[in-house]
PDB file of C-alpha atoms in Angstrom:
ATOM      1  CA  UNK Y  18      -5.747  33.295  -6.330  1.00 73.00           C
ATOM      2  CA  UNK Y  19      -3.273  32.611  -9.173  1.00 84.00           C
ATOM      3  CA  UNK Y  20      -0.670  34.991  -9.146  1.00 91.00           C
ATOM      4  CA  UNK Y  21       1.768  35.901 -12.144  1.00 95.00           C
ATOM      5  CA  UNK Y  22       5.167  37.489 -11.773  1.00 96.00           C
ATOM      6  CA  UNK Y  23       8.146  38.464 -13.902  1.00 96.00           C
ATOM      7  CA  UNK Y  24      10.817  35.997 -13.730  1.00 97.00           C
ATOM      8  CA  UNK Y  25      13.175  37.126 -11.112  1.00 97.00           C
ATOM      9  CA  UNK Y  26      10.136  36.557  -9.003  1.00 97.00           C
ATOM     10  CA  UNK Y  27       9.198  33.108  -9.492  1.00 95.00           C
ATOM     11  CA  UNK Y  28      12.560  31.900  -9.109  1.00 98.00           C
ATOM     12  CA  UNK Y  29      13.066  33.795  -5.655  1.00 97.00           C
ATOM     13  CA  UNK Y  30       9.778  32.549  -4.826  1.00 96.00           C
ATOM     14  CA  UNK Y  31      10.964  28.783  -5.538  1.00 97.00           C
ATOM     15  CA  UNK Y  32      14.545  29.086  -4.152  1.00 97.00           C
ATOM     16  CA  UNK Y  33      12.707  29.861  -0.626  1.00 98.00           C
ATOM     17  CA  UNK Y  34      10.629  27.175  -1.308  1.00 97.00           C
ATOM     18  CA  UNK Y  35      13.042  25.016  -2.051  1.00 98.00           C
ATOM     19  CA  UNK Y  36      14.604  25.253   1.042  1.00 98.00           C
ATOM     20  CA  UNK Y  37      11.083  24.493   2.748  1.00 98.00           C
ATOM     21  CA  UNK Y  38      11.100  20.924   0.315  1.00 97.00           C
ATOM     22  CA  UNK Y  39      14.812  19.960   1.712  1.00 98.00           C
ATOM     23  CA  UNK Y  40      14.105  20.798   5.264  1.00 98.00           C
ATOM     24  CA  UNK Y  41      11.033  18.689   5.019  1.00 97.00           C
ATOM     25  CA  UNK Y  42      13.277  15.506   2.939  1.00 97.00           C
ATOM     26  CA  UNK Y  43      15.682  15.806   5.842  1.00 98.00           C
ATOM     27  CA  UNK Y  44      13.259  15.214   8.561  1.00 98.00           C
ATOM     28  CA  UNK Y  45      11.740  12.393   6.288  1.00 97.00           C
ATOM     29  CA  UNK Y  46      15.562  10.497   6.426  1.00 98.00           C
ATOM     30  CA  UNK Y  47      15.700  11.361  10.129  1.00 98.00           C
ATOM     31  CA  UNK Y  48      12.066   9.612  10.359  1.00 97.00           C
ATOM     32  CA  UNK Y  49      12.972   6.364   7.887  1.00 97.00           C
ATOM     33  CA  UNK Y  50      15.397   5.886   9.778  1.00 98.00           C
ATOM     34  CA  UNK Y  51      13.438   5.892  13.420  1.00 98.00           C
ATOM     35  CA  UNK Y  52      11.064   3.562  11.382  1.00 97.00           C
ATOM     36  CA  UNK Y  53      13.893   1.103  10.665  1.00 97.00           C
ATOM     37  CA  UNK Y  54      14.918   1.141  14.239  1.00 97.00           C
ATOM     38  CA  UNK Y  55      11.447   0.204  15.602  1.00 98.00           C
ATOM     39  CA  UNK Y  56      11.067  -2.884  17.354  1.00 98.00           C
ATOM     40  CA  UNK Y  57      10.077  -6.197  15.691  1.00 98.00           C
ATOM     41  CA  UNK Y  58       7.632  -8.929  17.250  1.00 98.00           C
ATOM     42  CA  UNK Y  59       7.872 -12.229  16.394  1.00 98.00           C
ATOM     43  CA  UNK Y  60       5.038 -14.111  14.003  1.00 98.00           C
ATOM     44  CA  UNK Y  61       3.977 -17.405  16.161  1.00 96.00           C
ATOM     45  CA  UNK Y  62       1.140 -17.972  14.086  1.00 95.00           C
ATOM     46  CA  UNK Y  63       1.950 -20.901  11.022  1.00 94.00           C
ATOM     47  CA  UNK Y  64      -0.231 -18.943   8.109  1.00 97.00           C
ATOM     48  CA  UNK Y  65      -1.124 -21.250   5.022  1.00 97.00           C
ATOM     49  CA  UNK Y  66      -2.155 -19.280   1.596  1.00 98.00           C
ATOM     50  CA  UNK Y  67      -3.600 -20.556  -1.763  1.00 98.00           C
ATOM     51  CA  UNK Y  68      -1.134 -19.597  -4.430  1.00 97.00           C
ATOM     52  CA  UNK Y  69      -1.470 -20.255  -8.353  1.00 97.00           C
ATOM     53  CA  UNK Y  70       0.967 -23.262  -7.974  1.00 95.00           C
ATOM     54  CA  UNK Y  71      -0.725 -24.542  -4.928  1.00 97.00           C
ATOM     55  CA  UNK Y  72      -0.503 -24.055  -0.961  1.00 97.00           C
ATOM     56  CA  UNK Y  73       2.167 -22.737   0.640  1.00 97.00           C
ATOM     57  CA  UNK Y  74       3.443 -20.204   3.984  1.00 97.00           C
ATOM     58  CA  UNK Y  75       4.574 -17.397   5.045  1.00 97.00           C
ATOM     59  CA  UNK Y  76       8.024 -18.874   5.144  1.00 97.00           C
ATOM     60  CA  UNK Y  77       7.561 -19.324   1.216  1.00 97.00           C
ATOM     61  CA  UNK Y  78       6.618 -15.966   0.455  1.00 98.00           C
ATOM     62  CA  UNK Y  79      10.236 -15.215   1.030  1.00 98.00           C
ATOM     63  CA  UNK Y  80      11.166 -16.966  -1.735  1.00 97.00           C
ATOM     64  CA  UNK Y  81      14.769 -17.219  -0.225  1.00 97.00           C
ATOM     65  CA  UNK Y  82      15.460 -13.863   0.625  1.00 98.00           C
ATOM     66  CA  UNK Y  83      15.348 -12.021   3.931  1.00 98.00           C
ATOM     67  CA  UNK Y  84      12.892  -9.445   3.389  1.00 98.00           C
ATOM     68  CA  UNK Y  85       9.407  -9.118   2.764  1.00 98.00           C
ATOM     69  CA  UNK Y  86       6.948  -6.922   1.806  1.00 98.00           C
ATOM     70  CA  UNK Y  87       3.317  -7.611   1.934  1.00 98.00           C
ATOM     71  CA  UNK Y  88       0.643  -5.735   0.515  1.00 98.00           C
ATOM     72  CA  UNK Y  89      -2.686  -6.026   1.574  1.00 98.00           C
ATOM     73  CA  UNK Y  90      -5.088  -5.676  -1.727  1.00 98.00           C
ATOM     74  CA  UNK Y  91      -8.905  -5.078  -0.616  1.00 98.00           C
ATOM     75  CA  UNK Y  92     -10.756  -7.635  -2.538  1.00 98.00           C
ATOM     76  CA  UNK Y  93     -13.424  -9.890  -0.985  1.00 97.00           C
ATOM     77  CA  UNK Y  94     -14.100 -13.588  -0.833  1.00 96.00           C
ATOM     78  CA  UNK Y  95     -17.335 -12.622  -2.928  1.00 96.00           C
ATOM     79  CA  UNK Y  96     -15.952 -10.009  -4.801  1.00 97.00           C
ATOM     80  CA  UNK Y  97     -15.754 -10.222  -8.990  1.00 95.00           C
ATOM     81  CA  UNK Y  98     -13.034  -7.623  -8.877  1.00 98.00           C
ATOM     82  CA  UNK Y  99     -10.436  -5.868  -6.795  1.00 98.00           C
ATOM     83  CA  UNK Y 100     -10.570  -2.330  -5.177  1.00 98.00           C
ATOM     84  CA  UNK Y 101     -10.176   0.263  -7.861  1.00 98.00           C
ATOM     85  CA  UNK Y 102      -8.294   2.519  -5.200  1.00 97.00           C
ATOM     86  CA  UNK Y 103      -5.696  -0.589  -4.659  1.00 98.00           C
ATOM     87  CA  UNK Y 104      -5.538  -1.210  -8.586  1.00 98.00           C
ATOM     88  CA  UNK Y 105      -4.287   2.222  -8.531  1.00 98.00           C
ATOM     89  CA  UNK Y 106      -1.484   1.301  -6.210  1.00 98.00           C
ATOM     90  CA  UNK Y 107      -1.091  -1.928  -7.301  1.00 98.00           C
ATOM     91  CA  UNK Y 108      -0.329  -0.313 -11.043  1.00 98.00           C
ATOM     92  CA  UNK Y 109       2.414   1.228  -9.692  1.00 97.00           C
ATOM     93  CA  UNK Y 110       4.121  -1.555  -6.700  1.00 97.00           C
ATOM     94  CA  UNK Y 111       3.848  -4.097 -10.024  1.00 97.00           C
ATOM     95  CA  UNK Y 112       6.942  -3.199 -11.832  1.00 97.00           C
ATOM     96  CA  UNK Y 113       9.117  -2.438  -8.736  1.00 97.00           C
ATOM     97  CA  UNK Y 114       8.949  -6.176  -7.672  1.00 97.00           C
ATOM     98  CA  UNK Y 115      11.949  -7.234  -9.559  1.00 97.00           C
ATOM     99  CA  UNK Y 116      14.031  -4.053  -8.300  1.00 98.00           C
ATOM    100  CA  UNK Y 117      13.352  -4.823  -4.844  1.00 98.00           C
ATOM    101  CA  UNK Y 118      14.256  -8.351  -5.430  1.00 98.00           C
ATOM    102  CA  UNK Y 119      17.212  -7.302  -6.332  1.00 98.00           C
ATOM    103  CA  UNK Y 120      17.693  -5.523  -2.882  1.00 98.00           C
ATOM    104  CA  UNK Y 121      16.605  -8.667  -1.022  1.00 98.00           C
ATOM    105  CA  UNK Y 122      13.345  -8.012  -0.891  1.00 98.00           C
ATOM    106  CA  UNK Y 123      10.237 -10.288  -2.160  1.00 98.00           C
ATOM    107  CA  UNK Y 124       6.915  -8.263  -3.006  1.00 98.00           C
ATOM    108  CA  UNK Y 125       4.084 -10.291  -2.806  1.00 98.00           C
ATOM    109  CA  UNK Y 126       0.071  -9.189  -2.379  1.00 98.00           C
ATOM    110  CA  UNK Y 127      -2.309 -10.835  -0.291  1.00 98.00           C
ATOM    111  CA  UNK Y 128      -6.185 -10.695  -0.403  1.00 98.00           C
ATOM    112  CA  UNK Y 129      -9.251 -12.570   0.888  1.00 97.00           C
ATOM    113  CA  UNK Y 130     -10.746 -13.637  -2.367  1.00 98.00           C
ATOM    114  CA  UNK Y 131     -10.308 -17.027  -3.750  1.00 98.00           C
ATOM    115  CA  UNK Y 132      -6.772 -17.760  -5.905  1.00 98.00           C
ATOM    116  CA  UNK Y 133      -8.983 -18.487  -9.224  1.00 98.00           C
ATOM    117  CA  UNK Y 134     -10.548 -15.064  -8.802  1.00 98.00           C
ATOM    118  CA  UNK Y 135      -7.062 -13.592  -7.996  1.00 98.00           C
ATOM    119  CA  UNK Y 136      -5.559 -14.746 -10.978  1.00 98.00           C
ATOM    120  CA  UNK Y 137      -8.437 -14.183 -13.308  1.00 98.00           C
ATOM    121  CA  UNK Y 138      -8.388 -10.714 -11.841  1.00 98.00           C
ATOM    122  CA  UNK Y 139      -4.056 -10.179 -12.337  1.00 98.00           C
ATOM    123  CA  UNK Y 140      -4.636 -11.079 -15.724  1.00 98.00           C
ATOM    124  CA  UNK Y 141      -6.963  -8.741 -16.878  1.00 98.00           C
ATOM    125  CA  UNK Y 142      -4.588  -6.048 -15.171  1.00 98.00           C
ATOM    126  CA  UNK Y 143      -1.825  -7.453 -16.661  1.00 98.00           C
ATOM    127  CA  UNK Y 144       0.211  -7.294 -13.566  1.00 98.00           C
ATOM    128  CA  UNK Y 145       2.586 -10.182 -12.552  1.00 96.00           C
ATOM    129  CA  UNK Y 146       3.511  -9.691  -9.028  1.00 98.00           C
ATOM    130  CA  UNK Y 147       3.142 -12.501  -6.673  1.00 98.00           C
ATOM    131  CA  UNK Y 148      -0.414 -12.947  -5.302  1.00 98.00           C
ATOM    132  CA  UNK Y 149      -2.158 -15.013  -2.659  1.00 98.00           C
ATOM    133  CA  UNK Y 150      -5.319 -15.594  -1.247  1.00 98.00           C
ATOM    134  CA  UNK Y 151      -5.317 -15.982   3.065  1.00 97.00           C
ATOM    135  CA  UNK Y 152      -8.565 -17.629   2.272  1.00 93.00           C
ATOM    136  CA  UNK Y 153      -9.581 -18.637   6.489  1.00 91.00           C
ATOM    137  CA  UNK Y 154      -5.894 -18.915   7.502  1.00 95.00           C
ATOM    138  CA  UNK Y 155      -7.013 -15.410   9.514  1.00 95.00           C
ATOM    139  CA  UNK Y 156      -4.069 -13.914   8.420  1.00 97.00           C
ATOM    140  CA  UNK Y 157      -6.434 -10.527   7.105  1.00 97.00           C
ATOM    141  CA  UNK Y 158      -8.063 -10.767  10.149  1.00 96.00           C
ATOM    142  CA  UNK Y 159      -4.864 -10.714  12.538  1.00 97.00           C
ATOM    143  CA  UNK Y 160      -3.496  -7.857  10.050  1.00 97.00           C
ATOM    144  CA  UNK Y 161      -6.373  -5.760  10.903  1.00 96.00           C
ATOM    145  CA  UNK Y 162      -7.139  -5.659   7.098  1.00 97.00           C
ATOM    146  CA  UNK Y 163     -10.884  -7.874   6.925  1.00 96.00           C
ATOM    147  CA  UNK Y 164     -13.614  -7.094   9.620  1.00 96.00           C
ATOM    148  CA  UNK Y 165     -16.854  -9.114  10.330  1.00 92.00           C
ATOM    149  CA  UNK Y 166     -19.946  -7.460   9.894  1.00 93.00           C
ATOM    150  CA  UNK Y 167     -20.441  -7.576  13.684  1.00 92.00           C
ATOM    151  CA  UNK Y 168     -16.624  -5.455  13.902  1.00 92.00           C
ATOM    152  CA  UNK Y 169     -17.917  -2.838  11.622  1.00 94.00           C
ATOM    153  CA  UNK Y 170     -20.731  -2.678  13.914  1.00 95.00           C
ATOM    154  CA  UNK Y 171     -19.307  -2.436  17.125  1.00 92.00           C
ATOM    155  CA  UNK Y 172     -17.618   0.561  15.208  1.00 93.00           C
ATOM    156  CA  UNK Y 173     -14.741  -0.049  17.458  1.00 93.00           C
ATOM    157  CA  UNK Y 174     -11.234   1.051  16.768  1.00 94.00           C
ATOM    158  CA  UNK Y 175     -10.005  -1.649  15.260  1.00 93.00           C
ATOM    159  CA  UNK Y 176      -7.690  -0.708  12.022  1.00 97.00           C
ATOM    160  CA  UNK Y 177      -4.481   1.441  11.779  1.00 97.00           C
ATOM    161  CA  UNK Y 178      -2.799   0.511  14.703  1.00 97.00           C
ATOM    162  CA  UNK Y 179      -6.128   0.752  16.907  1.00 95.00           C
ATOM    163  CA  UNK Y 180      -7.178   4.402  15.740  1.00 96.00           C
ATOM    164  CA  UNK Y 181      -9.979   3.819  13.427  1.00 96.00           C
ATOM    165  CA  UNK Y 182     -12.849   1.988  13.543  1.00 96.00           C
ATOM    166  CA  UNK Y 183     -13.543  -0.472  10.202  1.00 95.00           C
ATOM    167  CA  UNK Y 184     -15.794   1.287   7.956  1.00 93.00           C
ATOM    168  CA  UNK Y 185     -15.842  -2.016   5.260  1.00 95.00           C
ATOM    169  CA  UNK Y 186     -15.484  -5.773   5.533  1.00 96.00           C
ATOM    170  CA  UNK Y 187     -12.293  -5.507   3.586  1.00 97.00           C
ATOM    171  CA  UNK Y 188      -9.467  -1.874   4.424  1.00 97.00           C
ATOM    172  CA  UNK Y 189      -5.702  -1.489   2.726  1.00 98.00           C
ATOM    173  CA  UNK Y 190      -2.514  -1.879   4.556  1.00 98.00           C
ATOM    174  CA  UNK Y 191       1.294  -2.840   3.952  1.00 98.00           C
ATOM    175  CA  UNK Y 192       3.364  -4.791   6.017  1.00 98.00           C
ATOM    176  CA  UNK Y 193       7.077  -5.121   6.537  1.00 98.00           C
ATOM    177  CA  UNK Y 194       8.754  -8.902   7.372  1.00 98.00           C
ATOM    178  CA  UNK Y 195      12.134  -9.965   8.115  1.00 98.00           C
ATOM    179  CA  UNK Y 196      13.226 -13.699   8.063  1.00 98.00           C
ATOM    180  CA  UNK Y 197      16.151 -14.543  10.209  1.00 96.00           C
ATOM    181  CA  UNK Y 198      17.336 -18.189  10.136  1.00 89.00           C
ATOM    182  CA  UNK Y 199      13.786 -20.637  10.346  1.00 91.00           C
ATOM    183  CA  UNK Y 200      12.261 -17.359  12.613  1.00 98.00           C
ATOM    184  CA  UNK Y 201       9.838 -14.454  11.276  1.00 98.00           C
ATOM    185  CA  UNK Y 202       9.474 -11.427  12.144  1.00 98.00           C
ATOM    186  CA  UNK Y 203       6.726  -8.190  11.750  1.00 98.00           C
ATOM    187  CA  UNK Y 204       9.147  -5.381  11.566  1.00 98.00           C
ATOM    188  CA  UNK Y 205       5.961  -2.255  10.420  1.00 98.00           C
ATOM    189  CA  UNK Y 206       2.868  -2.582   8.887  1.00 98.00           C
ATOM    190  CA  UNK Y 207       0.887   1.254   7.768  1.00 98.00           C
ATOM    191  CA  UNK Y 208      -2.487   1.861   6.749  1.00 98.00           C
ATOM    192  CA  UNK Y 209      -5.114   4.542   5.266  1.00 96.00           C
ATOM    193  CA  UNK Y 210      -3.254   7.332   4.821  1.00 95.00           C
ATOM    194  CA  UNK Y 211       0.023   5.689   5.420  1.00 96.00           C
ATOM    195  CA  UNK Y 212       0.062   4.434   2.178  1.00 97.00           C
ATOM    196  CA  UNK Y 213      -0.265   7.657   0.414  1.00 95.00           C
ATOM    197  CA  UNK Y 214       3.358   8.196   0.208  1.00 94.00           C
ATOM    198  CA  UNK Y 215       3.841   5.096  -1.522  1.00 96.00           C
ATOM    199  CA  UNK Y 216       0.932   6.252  -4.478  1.00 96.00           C
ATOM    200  CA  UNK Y 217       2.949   7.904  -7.337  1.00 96.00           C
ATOM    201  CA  UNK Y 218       0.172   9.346  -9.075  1.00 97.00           C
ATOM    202  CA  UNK Y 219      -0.927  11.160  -5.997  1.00 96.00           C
ATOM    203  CA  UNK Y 220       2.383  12.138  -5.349  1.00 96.00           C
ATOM    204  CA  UNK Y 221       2.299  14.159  -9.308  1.00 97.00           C
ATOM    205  CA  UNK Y 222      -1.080  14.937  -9.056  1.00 97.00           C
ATOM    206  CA  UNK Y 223       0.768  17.137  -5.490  1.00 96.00           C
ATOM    207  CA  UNK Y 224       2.969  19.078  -8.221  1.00 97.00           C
ATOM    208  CA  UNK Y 225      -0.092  20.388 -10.499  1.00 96.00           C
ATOM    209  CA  UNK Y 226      -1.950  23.741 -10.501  1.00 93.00           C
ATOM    210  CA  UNK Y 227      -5.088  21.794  -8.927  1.00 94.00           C
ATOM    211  CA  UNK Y 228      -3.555  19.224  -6.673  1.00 95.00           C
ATOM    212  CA  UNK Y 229      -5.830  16.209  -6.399  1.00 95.00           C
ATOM    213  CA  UNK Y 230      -8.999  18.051  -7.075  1.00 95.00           C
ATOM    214  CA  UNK Y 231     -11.146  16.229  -4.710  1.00 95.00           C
ATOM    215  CA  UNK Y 232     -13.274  18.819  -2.521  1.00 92.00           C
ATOM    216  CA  UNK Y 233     -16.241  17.869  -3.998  1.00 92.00           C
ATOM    217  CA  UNK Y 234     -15.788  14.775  -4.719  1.00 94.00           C
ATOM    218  CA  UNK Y 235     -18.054  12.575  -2.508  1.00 93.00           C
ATOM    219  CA  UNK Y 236     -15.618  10.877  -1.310  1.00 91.00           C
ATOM    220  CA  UNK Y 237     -11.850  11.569  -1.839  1.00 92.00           C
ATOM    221  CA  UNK Y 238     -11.063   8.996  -4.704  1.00 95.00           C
ATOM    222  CA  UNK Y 239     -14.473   8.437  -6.198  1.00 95.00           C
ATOM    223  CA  UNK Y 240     -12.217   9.911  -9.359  1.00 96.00           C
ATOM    224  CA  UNK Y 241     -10.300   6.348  -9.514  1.00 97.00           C
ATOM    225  CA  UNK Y 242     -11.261   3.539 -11.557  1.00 97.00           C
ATOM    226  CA  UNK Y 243      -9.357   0.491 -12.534  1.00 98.00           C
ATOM    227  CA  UNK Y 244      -6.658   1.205 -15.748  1.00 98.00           C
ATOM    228  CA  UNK Y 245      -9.104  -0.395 -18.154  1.00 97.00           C
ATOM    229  CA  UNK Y 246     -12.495   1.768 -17.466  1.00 97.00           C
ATOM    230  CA  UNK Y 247     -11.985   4.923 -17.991  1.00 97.00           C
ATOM    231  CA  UNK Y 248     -13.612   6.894 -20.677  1.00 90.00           C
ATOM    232  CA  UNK Y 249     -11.019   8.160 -23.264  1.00 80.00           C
TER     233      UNK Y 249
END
């Protein structure tokens, strides 16, 4: 129920919330910083990736820094185009990849689909953040990110840390690396709704009179479509 108040009203009303907003920012420090201090594990496995200028590793990905984020874009080896939901993220991690580089961090996407369809797809989007295909290097499969059909059946749980089961052959994630002399290490990956603090345009659509709007949707972002499709 909308309710409208003189103006000494709505800004008592918002100083109390206020308070509410910097309570909750402080325990969001206090938890980035518990996330920083988790423990790492250390990657044994020697990945290999397609890129547009050829093969190359995890190692490379690096691109001489010592910090690396990895996003994990849902698009399939038979796919003709990428997940609408992660072109909406993907919009919005494609400028930030120079800013982070400048904080010693490399930003670099990785999906099961072929590198031709990759970059065919990146340059429709007009996006030009780094992106590789883990083709059968099993990467996406050891990153809990591409199921078999016969994992989707089991209906096991087998994404987000072991707490859902797969629901598609391809799910979204992010994860964290840290390079330390020729060694690499998996310092946090997140998934499904992990991510959502990471989507900008959810994070606006938070501060309007109707929110996300998706109650009867049938599904929560059946709204999204990539940049380029929708209706003006």
């Amino acid at each position: 129920m909308r309710r409208v108040v003189d103006q000494d009203t709505w800004a008592r009303a918002h100083r109390d919330f206020l308070q509410k907003e910097k309570a909750l920012q402080r325990q969001r420090d206090a938890l980035a910083a518990e996330r920083r201090d988790l423990p790492w594990v250390r990657v044994e496995r020697d990945y290999r990736f397609d890129g547009s200028d050829g093969p190359c590793t995890l190692h490379d990905l690096f691109d001489g820094r010592s910090q690396l984020l990895v996003w994990h874009f849902m698009f399939g080896p038979s796919w003709d185009a990428g997940c609408p939901s992660c072109s909406l993220w993907a919009d919005q991690y494609a400028p930030a990849a120079v800013h982070l580089a400048a904080r010693d961090v490399s930003l670099v996407v990785v999906s099961a689909a072929p590198i031709e369809t990759l970059d065919a797809y990146r340059t429709r989007m007009g996006w030009d953040f780094r992106w590789v295909s883990a083709g059968d290097s099993g990467f996406n499969t050891d990153f809990a990110v591409s199921f078999p059909a016969e994992a989707i059946a089991r209906a096991e749980p087998d994404y987000n840390h072991g707490t859902l089961a797969p629901m598609a052959e391809e799910l979204p994630g992010l994860s964290v690396f840290a390079r330390e002399g020729g060694v690499i290490y998996r310092t946090y990956s997140t998934y499904a709704r992990g991510l959502d603090a990471l989507n900008g345009v959810y994070q606006q659509l938070d501060l309007v009179p109707k929110g996300r709007d998706e109650a009867a949707l049938d599904y929560p972002m059946a709204w999204v479509r990539r940049h380029d499709e929708y209706t003006p």
